[in-house]
mmCIF file of C-alpha atoms in Angstrom:
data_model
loop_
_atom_site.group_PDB
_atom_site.id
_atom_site.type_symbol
_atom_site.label_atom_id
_atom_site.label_comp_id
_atom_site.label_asym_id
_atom_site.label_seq_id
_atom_site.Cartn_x
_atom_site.Cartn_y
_atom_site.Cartn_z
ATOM 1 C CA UNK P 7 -1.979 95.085 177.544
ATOM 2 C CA UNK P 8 -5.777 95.128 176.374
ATOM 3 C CA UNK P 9 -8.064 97.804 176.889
ATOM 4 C CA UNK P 10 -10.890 96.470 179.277
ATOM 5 C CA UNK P 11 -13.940 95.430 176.778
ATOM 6 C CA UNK P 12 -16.125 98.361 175.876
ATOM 7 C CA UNK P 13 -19.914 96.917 176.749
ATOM 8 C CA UNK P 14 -22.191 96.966 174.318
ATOM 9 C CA UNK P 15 -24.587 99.367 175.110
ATOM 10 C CA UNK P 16 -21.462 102.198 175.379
ATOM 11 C CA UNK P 17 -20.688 104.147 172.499
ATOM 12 C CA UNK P 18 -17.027 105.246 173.579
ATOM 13 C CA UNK P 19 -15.025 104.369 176.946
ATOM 14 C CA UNK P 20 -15.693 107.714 178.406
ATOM 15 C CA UNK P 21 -19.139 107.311 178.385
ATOM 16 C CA UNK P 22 -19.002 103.864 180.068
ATOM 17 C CA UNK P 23 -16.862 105.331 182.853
ATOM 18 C CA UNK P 24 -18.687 107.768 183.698
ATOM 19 C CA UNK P 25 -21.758 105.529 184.089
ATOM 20 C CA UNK P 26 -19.686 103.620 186.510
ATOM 21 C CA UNK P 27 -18.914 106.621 188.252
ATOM 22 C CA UNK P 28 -22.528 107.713 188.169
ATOM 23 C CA UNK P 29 -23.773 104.234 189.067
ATOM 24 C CA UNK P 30 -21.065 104.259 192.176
ATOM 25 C CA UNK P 31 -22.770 107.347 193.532
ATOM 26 C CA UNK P 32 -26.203 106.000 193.222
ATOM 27 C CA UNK P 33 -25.657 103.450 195.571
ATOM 28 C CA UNK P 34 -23.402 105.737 198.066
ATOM 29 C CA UNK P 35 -26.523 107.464 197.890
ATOM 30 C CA UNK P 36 -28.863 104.787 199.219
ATOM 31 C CA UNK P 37 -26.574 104.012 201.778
ATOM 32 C CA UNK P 38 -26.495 107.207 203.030
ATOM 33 C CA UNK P 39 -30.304 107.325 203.335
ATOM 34 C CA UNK P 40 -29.950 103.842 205.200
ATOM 35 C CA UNK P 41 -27.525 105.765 207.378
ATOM 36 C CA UNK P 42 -29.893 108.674 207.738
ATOM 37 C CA UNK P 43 -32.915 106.874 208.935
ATOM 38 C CA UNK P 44 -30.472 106.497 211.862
ATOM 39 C CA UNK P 45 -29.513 109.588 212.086
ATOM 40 C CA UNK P 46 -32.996 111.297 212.323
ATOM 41 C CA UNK P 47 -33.832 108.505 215.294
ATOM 42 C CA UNK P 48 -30.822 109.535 216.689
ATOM 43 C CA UNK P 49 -31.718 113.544 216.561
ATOM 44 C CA UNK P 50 -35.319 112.413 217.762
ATOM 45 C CA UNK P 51 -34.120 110.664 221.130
ATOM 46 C CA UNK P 52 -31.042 113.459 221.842
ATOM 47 C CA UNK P 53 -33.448 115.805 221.617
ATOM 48 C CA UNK P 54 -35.978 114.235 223.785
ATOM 49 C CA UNK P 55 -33.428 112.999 226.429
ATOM 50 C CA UNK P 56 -30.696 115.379 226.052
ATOM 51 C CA UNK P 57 -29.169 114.421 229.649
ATOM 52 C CA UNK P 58 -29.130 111.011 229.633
ATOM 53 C CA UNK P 59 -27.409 111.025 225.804
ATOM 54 C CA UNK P 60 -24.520 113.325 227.377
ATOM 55 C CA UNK P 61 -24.036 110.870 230.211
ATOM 56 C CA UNK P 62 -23.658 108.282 227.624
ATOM 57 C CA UNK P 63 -21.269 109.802 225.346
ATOM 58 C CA UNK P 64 -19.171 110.796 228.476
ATOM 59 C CA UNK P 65 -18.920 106.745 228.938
ATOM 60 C CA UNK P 66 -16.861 106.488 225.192
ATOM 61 C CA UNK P 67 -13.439 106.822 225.301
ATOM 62 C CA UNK P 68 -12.874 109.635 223.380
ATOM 63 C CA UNK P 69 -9.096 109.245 222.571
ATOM 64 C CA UNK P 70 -10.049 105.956 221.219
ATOM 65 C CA UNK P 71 -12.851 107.528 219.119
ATOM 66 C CA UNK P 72 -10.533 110.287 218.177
ATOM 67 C CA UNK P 73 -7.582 107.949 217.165
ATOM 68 C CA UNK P 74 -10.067 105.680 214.977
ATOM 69 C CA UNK P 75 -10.971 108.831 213.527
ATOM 70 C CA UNK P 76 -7.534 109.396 212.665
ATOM 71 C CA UNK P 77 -6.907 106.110 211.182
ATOM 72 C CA UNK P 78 -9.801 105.923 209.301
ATOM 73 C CA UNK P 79 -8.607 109.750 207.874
ATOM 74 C CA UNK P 80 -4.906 108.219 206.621
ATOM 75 C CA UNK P 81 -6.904 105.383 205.445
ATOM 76 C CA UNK P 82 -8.440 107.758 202.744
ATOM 77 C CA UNK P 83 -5.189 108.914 202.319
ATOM 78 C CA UNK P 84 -3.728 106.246 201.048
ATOM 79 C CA UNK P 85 -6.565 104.806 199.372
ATOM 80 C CA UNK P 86 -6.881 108.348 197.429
ATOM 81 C CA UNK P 87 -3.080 107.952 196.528
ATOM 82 C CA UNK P 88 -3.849 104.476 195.511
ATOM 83 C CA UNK P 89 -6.392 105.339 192.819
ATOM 84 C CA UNK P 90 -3.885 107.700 191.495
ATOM 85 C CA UNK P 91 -0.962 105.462 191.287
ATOM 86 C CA UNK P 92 -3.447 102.788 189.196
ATOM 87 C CA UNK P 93 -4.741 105.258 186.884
ATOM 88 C CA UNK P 94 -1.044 105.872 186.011
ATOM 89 C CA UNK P 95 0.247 102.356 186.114
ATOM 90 C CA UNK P 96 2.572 102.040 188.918
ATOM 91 C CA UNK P 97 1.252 98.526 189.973
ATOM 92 C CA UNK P 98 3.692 98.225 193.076
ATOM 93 C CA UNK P 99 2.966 101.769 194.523
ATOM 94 C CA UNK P 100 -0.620 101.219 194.388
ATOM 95 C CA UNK P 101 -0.792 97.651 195.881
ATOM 96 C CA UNK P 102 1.708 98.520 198.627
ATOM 97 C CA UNK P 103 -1.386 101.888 199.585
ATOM 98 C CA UNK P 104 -4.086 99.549 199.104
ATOM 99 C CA UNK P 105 -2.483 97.234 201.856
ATOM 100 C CA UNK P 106 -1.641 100.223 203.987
ATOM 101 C CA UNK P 107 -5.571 101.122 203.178
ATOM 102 C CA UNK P 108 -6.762 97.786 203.907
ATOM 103 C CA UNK P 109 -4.301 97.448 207.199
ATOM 104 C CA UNK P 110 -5.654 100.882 208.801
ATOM 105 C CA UNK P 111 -9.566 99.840 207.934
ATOM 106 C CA UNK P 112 -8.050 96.506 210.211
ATOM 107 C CA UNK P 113 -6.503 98.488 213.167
ATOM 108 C CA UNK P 114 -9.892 100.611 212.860
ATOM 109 C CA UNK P 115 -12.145 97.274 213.483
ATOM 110 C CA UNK P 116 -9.952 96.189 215.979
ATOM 111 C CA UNK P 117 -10.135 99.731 218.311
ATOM 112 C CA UNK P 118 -14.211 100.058 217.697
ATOM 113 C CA UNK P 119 -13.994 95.934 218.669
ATOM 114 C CA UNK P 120 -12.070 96.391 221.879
ATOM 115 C CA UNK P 121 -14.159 99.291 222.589
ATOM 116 C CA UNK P 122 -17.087 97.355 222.445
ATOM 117 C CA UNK P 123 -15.613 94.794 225.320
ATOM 118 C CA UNK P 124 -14.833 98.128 227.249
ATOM 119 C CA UNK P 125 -18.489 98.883 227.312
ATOM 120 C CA UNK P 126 -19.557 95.300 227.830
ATOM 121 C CA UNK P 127 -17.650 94.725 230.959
ATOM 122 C CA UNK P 128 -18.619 98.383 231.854
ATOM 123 C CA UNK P 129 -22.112 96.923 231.892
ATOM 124 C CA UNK P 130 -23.529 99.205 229.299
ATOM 125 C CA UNK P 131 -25.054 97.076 226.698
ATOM 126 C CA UNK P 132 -28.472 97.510 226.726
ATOM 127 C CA UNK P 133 -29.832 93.845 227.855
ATOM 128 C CA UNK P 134 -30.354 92.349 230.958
ATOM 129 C CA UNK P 135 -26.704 93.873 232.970
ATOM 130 C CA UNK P 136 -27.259 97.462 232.242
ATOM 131 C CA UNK P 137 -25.647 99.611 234.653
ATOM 132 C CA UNK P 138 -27.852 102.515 234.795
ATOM 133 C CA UNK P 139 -26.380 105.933 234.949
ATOM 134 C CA UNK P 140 -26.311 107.991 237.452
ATOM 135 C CA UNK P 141 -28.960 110.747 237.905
ATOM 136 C CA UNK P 142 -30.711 110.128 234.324
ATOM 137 C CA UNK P 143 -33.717 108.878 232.712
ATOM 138 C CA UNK P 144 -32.375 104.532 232.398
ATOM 139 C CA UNK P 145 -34.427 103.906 229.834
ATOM 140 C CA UNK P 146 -33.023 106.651 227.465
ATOM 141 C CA UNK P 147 -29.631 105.785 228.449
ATOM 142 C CA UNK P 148 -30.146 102.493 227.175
ATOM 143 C CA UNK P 149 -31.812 104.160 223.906
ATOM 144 C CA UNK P 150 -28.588 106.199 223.893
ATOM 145 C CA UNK P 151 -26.143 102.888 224.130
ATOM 146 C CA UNK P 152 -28.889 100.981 221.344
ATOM 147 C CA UNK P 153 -28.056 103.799 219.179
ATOM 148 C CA UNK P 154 -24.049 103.430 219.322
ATOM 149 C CA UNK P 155 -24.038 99.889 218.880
ATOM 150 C CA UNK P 156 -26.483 99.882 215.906
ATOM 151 C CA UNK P 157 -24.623 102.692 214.288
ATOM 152 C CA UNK P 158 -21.338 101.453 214.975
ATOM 153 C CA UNK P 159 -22.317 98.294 214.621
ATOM 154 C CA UNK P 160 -23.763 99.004 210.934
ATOM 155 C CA UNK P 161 -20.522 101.291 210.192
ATOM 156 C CA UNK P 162 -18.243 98.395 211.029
ATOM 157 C CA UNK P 163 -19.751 96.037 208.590
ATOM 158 C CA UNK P 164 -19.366 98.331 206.223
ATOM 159 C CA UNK P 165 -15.957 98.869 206.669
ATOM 160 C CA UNK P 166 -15.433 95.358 207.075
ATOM 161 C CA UNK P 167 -17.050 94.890 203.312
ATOM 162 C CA UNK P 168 -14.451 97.956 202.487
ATOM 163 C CA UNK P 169 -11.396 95.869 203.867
ATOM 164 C CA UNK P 170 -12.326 92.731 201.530
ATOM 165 C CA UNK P 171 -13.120 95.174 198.334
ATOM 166 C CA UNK P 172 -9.653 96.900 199.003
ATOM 167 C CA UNK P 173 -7.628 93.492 199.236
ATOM 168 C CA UNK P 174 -9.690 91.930 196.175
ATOM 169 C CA UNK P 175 -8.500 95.205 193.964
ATOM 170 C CA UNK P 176 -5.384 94.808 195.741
ATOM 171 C CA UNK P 177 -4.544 91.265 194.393
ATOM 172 C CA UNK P 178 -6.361 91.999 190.689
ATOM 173 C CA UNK P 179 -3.657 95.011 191.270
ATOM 174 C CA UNK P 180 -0.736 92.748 191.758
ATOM 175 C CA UNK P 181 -1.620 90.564 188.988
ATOM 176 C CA UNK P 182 -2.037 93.440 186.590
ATOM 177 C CA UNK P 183 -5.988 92.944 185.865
ATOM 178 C CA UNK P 184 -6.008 96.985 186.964
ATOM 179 C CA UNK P 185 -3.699 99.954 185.632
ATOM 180 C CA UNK P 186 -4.333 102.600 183.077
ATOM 181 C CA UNK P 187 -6.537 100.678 180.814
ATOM 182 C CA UNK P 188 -9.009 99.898 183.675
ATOM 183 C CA UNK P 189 -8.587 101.819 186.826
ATOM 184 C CA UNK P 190 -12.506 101.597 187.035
ATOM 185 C CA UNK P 191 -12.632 99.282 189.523
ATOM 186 C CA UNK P 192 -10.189 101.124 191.806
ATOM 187 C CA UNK P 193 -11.914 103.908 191.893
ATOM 188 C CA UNK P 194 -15.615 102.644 192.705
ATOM 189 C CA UNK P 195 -14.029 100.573 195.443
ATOM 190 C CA UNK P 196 -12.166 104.257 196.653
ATOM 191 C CA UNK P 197 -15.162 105.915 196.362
ATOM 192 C CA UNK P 198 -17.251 103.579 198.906
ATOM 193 C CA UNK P 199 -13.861 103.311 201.226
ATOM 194 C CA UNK P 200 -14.349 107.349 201.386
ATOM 195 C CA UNK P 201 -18.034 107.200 201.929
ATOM 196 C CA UNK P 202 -17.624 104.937 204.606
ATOM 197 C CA UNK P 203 -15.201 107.442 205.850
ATOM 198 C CA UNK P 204 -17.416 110.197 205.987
ATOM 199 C CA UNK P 205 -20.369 108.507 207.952
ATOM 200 C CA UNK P 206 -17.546 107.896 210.750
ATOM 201 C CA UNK P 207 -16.698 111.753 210.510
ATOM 202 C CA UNK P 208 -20.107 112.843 211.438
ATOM 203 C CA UNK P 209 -20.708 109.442 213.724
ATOM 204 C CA UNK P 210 -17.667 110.218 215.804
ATOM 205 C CA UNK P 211 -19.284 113.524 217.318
ATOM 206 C CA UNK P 212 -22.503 112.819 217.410
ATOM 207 C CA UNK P 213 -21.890 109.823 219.788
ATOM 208 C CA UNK P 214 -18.593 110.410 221.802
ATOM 209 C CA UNK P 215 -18.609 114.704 222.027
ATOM 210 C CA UNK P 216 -21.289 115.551 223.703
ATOM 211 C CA UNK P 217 -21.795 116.572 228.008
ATOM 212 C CA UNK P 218 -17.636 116.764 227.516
ATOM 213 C CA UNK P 219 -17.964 120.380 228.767
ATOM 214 C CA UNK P 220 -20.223 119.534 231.229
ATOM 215 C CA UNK I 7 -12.899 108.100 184.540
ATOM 216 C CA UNK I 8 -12.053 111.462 186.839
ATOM 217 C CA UNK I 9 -8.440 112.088 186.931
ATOM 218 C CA UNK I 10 -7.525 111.036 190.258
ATOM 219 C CA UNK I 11 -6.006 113.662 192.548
ATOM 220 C CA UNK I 12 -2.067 114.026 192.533
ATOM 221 C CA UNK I 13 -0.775 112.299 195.723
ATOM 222 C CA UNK I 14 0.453 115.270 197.062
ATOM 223 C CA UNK I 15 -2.676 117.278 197.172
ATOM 224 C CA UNK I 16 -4.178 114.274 199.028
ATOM 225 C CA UNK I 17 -1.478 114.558 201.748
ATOM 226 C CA UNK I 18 -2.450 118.671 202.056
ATOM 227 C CA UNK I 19 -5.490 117.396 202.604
ATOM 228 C CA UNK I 20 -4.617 114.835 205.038
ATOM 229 C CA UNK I 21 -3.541 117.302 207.513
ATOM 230 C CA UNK I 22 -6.242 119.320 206.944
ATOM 231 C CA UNK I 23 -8.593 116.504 208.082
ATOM 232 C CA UNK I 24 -6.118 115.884 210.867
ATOM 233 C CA UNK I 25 -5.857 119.155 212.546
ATOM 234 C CA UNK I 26 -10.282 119.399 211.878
ATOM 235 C CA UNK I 27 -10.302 116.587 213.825
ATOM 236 C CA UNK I 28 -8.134 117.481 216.867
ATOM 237 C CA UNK I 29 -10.494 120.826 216.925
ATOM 238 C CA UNK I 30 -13.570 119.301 216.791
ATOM 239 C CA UNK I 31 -12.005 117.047 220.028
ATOM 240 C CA UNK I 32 -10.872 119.765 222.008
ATOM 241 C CA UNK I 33 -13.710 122.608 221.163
ATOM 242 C CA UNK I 34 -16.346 120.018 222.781
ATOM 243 C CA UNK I 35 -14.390 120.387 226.166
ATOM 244 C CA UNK I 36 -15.805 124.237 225.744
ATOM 245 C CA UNK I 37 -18.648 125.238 227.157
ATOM 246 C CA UNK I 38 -20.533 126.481 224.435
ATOM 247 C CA UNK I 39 -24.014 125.124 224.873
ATOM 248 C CA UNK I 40 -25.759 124.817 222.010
ATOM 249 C CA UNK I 41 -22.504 125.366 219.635
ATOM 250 C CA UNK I 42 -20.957 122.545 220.987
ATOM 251 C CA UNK I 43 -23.600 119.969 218.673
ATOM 252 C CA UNK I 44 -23.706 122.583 216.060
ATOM 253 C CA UNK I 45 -19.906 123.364 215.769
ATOM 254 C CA UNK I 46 -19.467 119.803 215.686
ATOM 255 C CA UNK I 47 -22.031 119.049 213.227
ATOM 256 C CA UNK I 48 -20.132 121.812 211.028
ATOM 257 C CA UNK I 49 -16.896 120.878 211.186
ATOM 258 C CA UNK I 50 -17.577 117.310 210.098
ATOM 259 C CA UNK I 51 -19.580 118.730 206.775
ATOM 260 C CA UNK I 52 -16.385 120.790 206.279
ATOM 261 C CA UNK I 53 -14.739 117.310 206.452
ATOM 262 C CA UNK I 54 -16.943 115.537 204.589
ATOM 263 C CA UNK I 55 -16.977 118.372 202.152
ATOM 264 C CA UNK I 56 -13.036 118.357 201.169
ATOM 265 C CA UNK I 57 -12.869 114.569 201.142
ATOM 266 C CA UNK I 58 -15.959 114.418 198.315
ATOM 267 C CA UNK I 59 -13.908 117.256 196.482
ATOM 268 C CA UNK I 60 -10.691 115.735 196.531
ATOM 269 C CA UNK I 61 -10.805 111.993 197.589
ATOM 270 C CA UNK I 62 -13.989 111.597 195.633
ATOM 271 C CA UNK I 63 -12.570 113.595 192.850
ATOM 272 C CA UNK I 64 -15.596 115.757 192.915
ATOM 273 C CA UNK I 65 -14.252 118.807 191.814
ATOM 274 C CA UNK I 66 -13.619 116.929 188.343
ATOM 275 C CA UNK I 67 -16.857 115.039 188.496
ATOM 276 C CA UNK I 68 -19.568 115.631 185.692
ATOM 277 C CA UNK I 69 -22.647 117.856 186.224
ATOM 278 C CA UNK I 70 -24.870 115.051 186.535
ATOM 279 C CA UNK I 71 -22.823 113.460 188.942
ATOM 280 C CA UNK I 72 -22.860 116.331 191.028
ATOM 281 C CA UNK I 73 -26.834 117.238 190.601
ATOM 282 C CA UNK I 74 -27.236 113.539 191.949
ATOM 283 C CA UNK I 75 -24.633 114.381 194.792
ATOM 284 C CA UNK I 76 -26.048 117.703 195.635
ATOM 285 C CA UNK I 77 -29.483 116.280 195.568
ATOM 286 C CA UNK I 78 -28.747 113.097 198.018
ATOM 287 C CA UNK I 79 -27.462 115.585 200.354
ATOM 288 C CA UNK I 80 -30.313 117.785 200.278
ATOM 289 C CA UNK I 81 -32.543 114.677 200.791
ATOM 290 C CA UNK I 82 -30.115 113.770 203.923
ATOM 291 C CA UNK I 83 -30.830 117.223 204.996
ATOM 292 C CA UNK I 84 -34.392 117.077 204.901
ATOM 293 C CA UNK I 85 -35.149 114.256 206.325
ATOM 294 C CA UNK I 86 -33.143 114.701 209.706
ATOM 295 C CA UNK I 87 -33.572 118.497 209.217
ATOM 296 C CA UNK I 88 -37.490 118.126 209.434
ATOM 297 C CA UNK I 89 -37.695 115.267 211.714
ATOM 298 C CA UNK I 90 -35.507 117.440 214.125
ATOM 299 C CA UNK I 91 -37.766 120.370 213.636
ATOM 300 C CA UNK I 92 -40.870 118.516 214.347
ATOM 301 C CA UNK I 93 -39.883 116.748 217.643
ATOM 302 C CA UNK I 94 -38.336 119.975 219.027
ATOM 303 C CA UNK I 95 -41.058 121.802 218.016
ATOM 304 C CA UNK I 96 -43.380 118.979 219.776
ATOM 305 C CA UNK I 97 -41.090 119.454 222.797
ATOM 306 C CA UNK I 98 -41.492 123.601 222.961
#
């Protein structure tokens, strides 16, 4: 099997890989400044309304939150284990870890998406059939539930993004376009599946663990 | 490209993450005032941290990959860092 091409503007194949690599993390790192804009509105309005924020997160469902966690976590896993298995050509290993990586990124959307109906029905979306909280500021609780939708909201369309990445590698997997001689693709596509790993691991206690020792 | 990490390092690591997670769960059912945020807040950058070194194959990663690394995360910090400091300190 071919090498992948060597661009033009690349002296040897290192040199382009680790430009992918390099170029990978650049963009990881404007996400996570898109992501951080949201996290410094969220520190502003905790801090300002630190009440009515624990009274919010006390409305999440924690062992859903901590499950999606968890599934998102062997996600990783297996997409990790699928880079590996490419970069050493064992196709069928790595296609069946993307699908387990693409399946758990699936179960993930469909938790946070019947979590969301919880919350509707619980009449805490912030619009017209809020059900204020008890004993807090309403308008910051809303601010509190306008912050987990946006956030989780913005999370699961990234993940959702992930899920189609994963199964495009996955086929180009299966029909041999990846393995040793390009693995480059494979391993961008792990590297965002991690990233959007890691915003869950600091979303998950920022909005469902706080006021639970209240 | 980084040599990817042997399958079962990443399954170490797994667990790891696993058991970080069921602490970070049951430590905010104790009443630790204002560790609760900040324990949390560390546990997930010790999270974060081994899943850049060994998912994201940083411990293999280039210098200049990890200067841009190191400096996106010290531009994270910053800006929620000083934002945080600011509207506390408007609060006080």
């Amino acid at each position: 099997m071919a090498d992948a091409p060597l661009a033009h503007q690349f002296q040897e194949r290192r040199q382009q890989e680790e430009t992918a690599e390099l170029g990978t993390w650049t963009f990881l790192l404007t996400e996570i400044l898109l992501f951080a804009a949201l996290f410094a509105g969220y520190v502003t309005y905790r801090t300002i309304h630190p009440a009515a924020f624990e009274a919010g997160a006390r409305q999440l469902d924690v062992v859903l939150g901590t499950t999606n966690t968890a599934v998102l976590l062997v996600s990783s896993f297996f997409m990790a284990v699928a880079v590996h298995q490419v970069h050493h050509g064992r196709n069928r290993p790595a296609a069946v870890a993307l699908g387990a990586t693409a399946l758990l990124g699936a179960i993930f959307l469909a938790i946070k998406f019947h979590e969301y109906d919880l919350k509707v029905q619980a009449g805490h979306f912030p619009g017209p059939g809020f059900t204020p909280l008890p004993d807090v500021d309403d308008g910051a609780a809303r601010i509190f539930f306008s912050f987990y939708f946006v956030m989780t909201g913005w999370h699961a369309l990234h993940l959702l993004i992930g899920v189609v990445a994963v199964l495009v590698v996955l086929v180009r997997t299966l029909r041999g376009r990846n393995g040793p001689h390009d693995s480059v693709l494979p391993a961008m596509v792990g590297l965002y599946w991690h990233f959007v790993d890691v915003l869950w691991v600091f979303l998950f206690p920022l909005l469902y663990l706080p006021g639970r020792s209240a | 490209m980084t040599p990817p990490t042997r399958p079962a390092v990443c399954a170490v690591v797994l667990v790891i993450l696993l058991v970080l997670t069921l602490l970070t769960t049951a430590l905010a059912y104790v009443p630790m005032g204002a560790w609760n945020p900040v324990s949390a807040l560390l546990i997930a950058a010790v999270k974060a941290a081994w899943i850049g070194v060994f998912y994201m194959h940083l411990r293999r990663s280039s210098g200049l990959v990890l200067l841009f690394v190191a400096n996106g995360v010290a531009m994270l910090l910053l800006l929620v860092g000083l934002v945080f400091a600011d509207v506390a300190a408007r609060l006080g």
